[in-house]
Amino acid sequence: MTSHTLQFAPAAARAPESDPDPIVGGRVELQLLTTLKCNLKCSYCSLGVGEVLGSQTELKYDIDQLAAFVDKHLAGKEVYVTFYGGEPTLNRDMMDKVMRRFPQFRYQLQTNGTLLDSLPDWMLHRLSNILVSIDGGERTTDGYRGRGVWRQVLKNVAHVRDRLGGSFTARVTWGHPDTSFEELDDLAESFDYLYWQFVADEQYFADSTDKRKAVLVQLIDKFFRRTDKLYPLIPIMGMVRNKVLPNRALERYDGRTQCRVSTHLINVMPDGKIFPCPDMMYAPAMQMGEIQGNWLRKSPLQPHPDMPCGGCEAYAWCRGNCMKNLYLGYVKKDERYRVNVVEPICELVRFMGREIDRHDPHAWFAEAALPVRGRLVDAEVYEYVEIMP
Ligand code: SF4
Ligand code: SF4
């Protein structure tokens, strides 16, 4: 038995009671962390917090225990699985077992892209989306990830592209203040989608927020330039969608955050413990279930009166962007994190909203070709990403 084989583990002696209906709505994203090992050492990795990265290298539950959990808690739901890590492709054996056991589920892979060429064709055919982590152009990406990574990733993407059943999404953590419009534009033009998230780290000093705003102006300007072709930047698509069709920001997330941590995102660690947010798996208070004990509770990561969203101009379409940030900044009252990370990101989100309004999104939507409208309103990829930056 290799270290990656799904292993049997006895059920916990006394499992806590489950909530009768822990998942809100008819969909659930089951994010399976196949391993916490990674073959890269990205300088900003969020799993470095609480020393989560590398802490679990073996699965402590088996495929039958996962099936029993699915039967008990996810029956009747539309399930979409994201393989996550660490680097999930380091445990291909688990991906293989899960995809064969649950052929009716939809699948996404979140990967650093370096081992993509090792995936078999049948697996590539069955993936609805691959999120490839990349930071921008060659200099920026290799600066965070190591020399040669950018070239290797783009080579792998080109190599498997024809065999991928679904879409390829570039997933950028916008960490560097000098990331340029051209870098992001290149990714948007060469992948099917570009998703970015503003880095949850103290990278908003001096003029670095203004530098990001200048790039955002260019990206948003380009988004609105054409009505016959969609500029596939997910955070802009999502905001425009929510402004033009406000119901879309409500119906799939019960009006709560669009990363789904409060309603229907569950992250299963290799040891079987379940958490709502993959960035907070170091916090015991956040545990909401376990595979071996077969229990699941409602997400503990919920809106709180101390969070400022209710009085925010962006709330109607933002819905409380990153609950982890809001929780740490306003509930746990980490002042330094609030001032240096949460507030600058919220400022950027509000800025984006104003820039979008300047372009009259309703008029743009009225002019947009039907295929453009269709993707803006209903892109499947919204089910797999956070939507807000
Ligand atoms: S911008 Fe910040 S404060 Fe405003 S709704 Fe979004 S998360 Fe809440
Ligand atoms: S956006 Fe959601 S899933 Fe991502 S770190 Fe924030 S709370 Fe967690």
Short mmCIF file of N, CA, C and O in Angstrom, two decimals, residues 92 99 115-130 154-168 192:
data_model
loop_
_atom_site.label_atom_id
_atom_site.label_comp_id
_atom_site.label_asym_id
_atom_site.label_seq_id
_atom_site.Cartn_x
_atom_site.Cartn_y
_atom_site.Cartn_z
N ARG A 92 -2.68 11.07 -7.53
CA ARG A 92 -3.57 10.75 -8.65
C ARG A 92 -4.41 9.51 -8.37
O ARG A 92 -5.51 9.36 -8.88
N MET A 99 -13.20 9.54 -9.09
CA MET A 99 -13.87 9.78 -10.38
C MET A 99 -14.54 8.50 -10.90
O MET A 99 -15.57 8.56 -11.56
N LEU A 115 2.51 19.24 -13.16
CA LEU A 115 2.43 17.79 -13.42
C LEU A 115 1.24 17.43 -14.30
O LEU A 115 0.87 16.27 -14.41
N LEU A 116 0.65 18.47 -14.92
CA LEU A 116 -0.55 18.25 -15.72
C LEU A 116 -0.37 17.19 -16.79
O LEU A 116 -1.29 16.42 -17.09
N ASP A 117 0.82 17.15 -17.37
CA ASP A 117 1.04 16.21 -18.48
C ASP A 117 1.07 14.76 -18.02
O ASP A 117 1.13 13.85 -18.84
N SER A 118 1.00 14.54 -16.69
CA SER A 118 0.99 13.15 -16.20
C SER A 118 -0.44 12.60 -16.10
O SER A 118 -0.63 11.43 -15.78
N LEU A 119 -1.44 13.43 -16.36
CA LEU A 119 -2.83 12.95 -16.22
C LEU A 119 -3.26 12.15 -17.45
O LEU A 119 -2.99 12.56 -18.58
N PRO A 120 -3.95 11.03 -17.23
CA PRO A 120 -4.40 10.22 -18.37
C PRO A 120 -5.52 10.92 -19.15
O PRO A 120 -6.24 11.76 -18.60
N ASP A 121 -5.66 10.53 -20.41
CA ASP A 121 -6.65 11.18 -21.27
C ASP A 121 -8.07 11.09 -20.71
O ASP A 121 -8.82 12.07 -20.75
N TRP A 122 -8.46 9.91 -20.19
CA TRP A 122 -9.86 9.78 -19.73
C TRP A 122 -10.16 10.77 -18.62
O TRP A 122 -11.25 11.32 -18.54
N MET A 123 -9.16 11.03 -17.78
CA MET A 123 -9.36 11.96 -16.66
C MET A 123 -9.50 13.40 -17.20
O MET A 123 -10.38 14.14 -16.77
N LEU A 124 -8.64 13.74 -18.15
CA LEU A 124 -8.72 15.08 -18.74
C LEU A 124 -10.08 15.29 -19.41
O LEU A 124 -10.69 16.36 -19.28
N HIS A 125 -10.58 14.27 -20.11
CA HIS A 125 -11.88 14.37 -20.78
C HIS A 125 -13.00 14.68 -19.79
O HIS A 125 -13.98 15.32 -20.13
N ARG A 126 -12.86 14.16 -18.57
CA ARG A 126 -13.96 14.26 -17.60
C ARG A 126 -13.89 15.51 -16.73
O ARG A 126 -14.76 15.72 -15.90
N LEU A 127 -12.85 16.30 -16.86
CA LEU A 127 -12.72 17.49 -16.00
C LEU A 127 -13.47 18.68 -16.62
O LEU A 127 -13.22 19.06 -17.75
N SER A 128 -14.39 19.23 -15.84
CA SER A 128 -15.18 20.38 -16.33
C SER A 128 -14.36 21.66 -16.36
O SER A 128 -14.64 22.57 -17.13
N ASN A 129 -13.40 21.74 -15.47
CA ASN A 129 -12.56 22.95 -15.43
C ASN A 129 -11.24 22.60 -14.75
O ASN A 129 -11.22 21.79 -13.83
N ILE A 130 -10.17 23.19 -15.25
CA ILE A 130 -8.90 23.12 -14.52
C ILE A 130 -8.51 24.55 -14.16
O ILE A 130 -8.43 25.42 -15.02
N LEU A 154 2.94 26.70 -18.88
CA LEU A 154 2.33 27.03 -20.17
C LEU A 154 2.54 25.91 -21.19
O LEU A 154 1.66 25.62 -22.00
N LYS A 155 3.70 25.26 -21.11
CA LYS A 155 3.96 24.13 -22.00
C LYS A 155 2.97 22.99 -21.72
O LYS A 155 2.37 22.41 -22.62
N ASN A 156 2.77 22.72 -20.43
CA ASN A 156 1.84 21.65 -20.05
C ASN A 156 0.40 21.97 -20.46
O ASN A 156 -0.33 21.10 -20.91
N VAL A 157 0.02 23.23 -20.29
CA VAL A 157 -1.34 23.63 -20.66
C VAL A 157 -1.54 23.40 -22.15
O VAL A 157 -2.55 22.83 -22.58
N ALA A 158 -0.58 23.83 -22.95
CA ALA A 158 -0.69 23.66 -24.40
C ALA A 158 -0.74 22.17 -24.75
O ALA A 158 -1.48 21.74 -25.63
N HIS A 159 0.03 21.39 -24.02
CA HIS A 159 0.16 19.96 -24.31
C HIS A 159 -1.16 19.21 -24.08
O HIS A 159 -1.50 18.29 -24.84
N VAL A 160 -1.90 19.57 -23.03
CA VAL A 160 -3.11 18.78 -22.70
C VAL A 160 -4.39 19.47 -23.18
O VAL A 160 -5.47 18.88 -23.08
N ARG A 161 -4.28 20.67 -23.70
CA ARG A 161 -5.47 21.47 -23.99
C ARG A 161 -6.51 20.72 -24.84
O ARG A 161 -7.71 20.75 -24.52
N ASP A 162 -6.08 20.06 -25.89
CA ASP A 162 -7.02 19.38 -26.79
C ASP A 162 -7.72 18.20 -26.13
O ASP A 162 -8.74 17.74 -26.61
N ARG A 163 -7.12 17.70 -25.07
CA ARG A 163 -7.70 16.51 -24.43
C ARG A 163 -8.58 16.87 -23.23
O ARG A 163 -9.21 16.02 -22.63
N LEU A 164 -8.59 18.16 -22.85
CA LEU A 164 -9.40 18.59 -21.71
C LEU A 164 -10.86 18.72 -22.13
O LEU A 164 -11.17 19.39 -23.11
N GLY A 165 -11.76 18.10 -21.36
CA GLY A 165 -13.18 18.17 -21.71
C GLY A 165 -13.77 19.55 -21.47
O GLY A 165 -14.61 20.02 -22.24
N GLY A 166 -13.36 20.22 -20.41
CA GLY A 166 -13.97 21.49 -20.03
C GLY A 166 -13.05 22.68 -20.30
O GLY A 166 -12.33 22.71 -21.29
N SER A 167 -13.10 23.65 -19.40
CA SER A 167 -12.38 24.91 -19.61
C SER A 167 -11.08 24.95 -18.81
O SER A 167 -10.92 24.24 -17.81
N PHE A 168 -10.20 25.83 -19.27
CA PHE A 168 -8.95 26.12 -18.56
C PHE A 168 -9.07 27.53 -17.98
O PHE A 168 -9.32 28.48 -18.71
N ASP A 192 -9.26 30.12 -21.13
CA ASP A 192 -10.70 30.34 -21.35
C ASP A 192 -11.23 31.41 -20.40
O ASP A 192 -12.15 32.16 -20.75
#
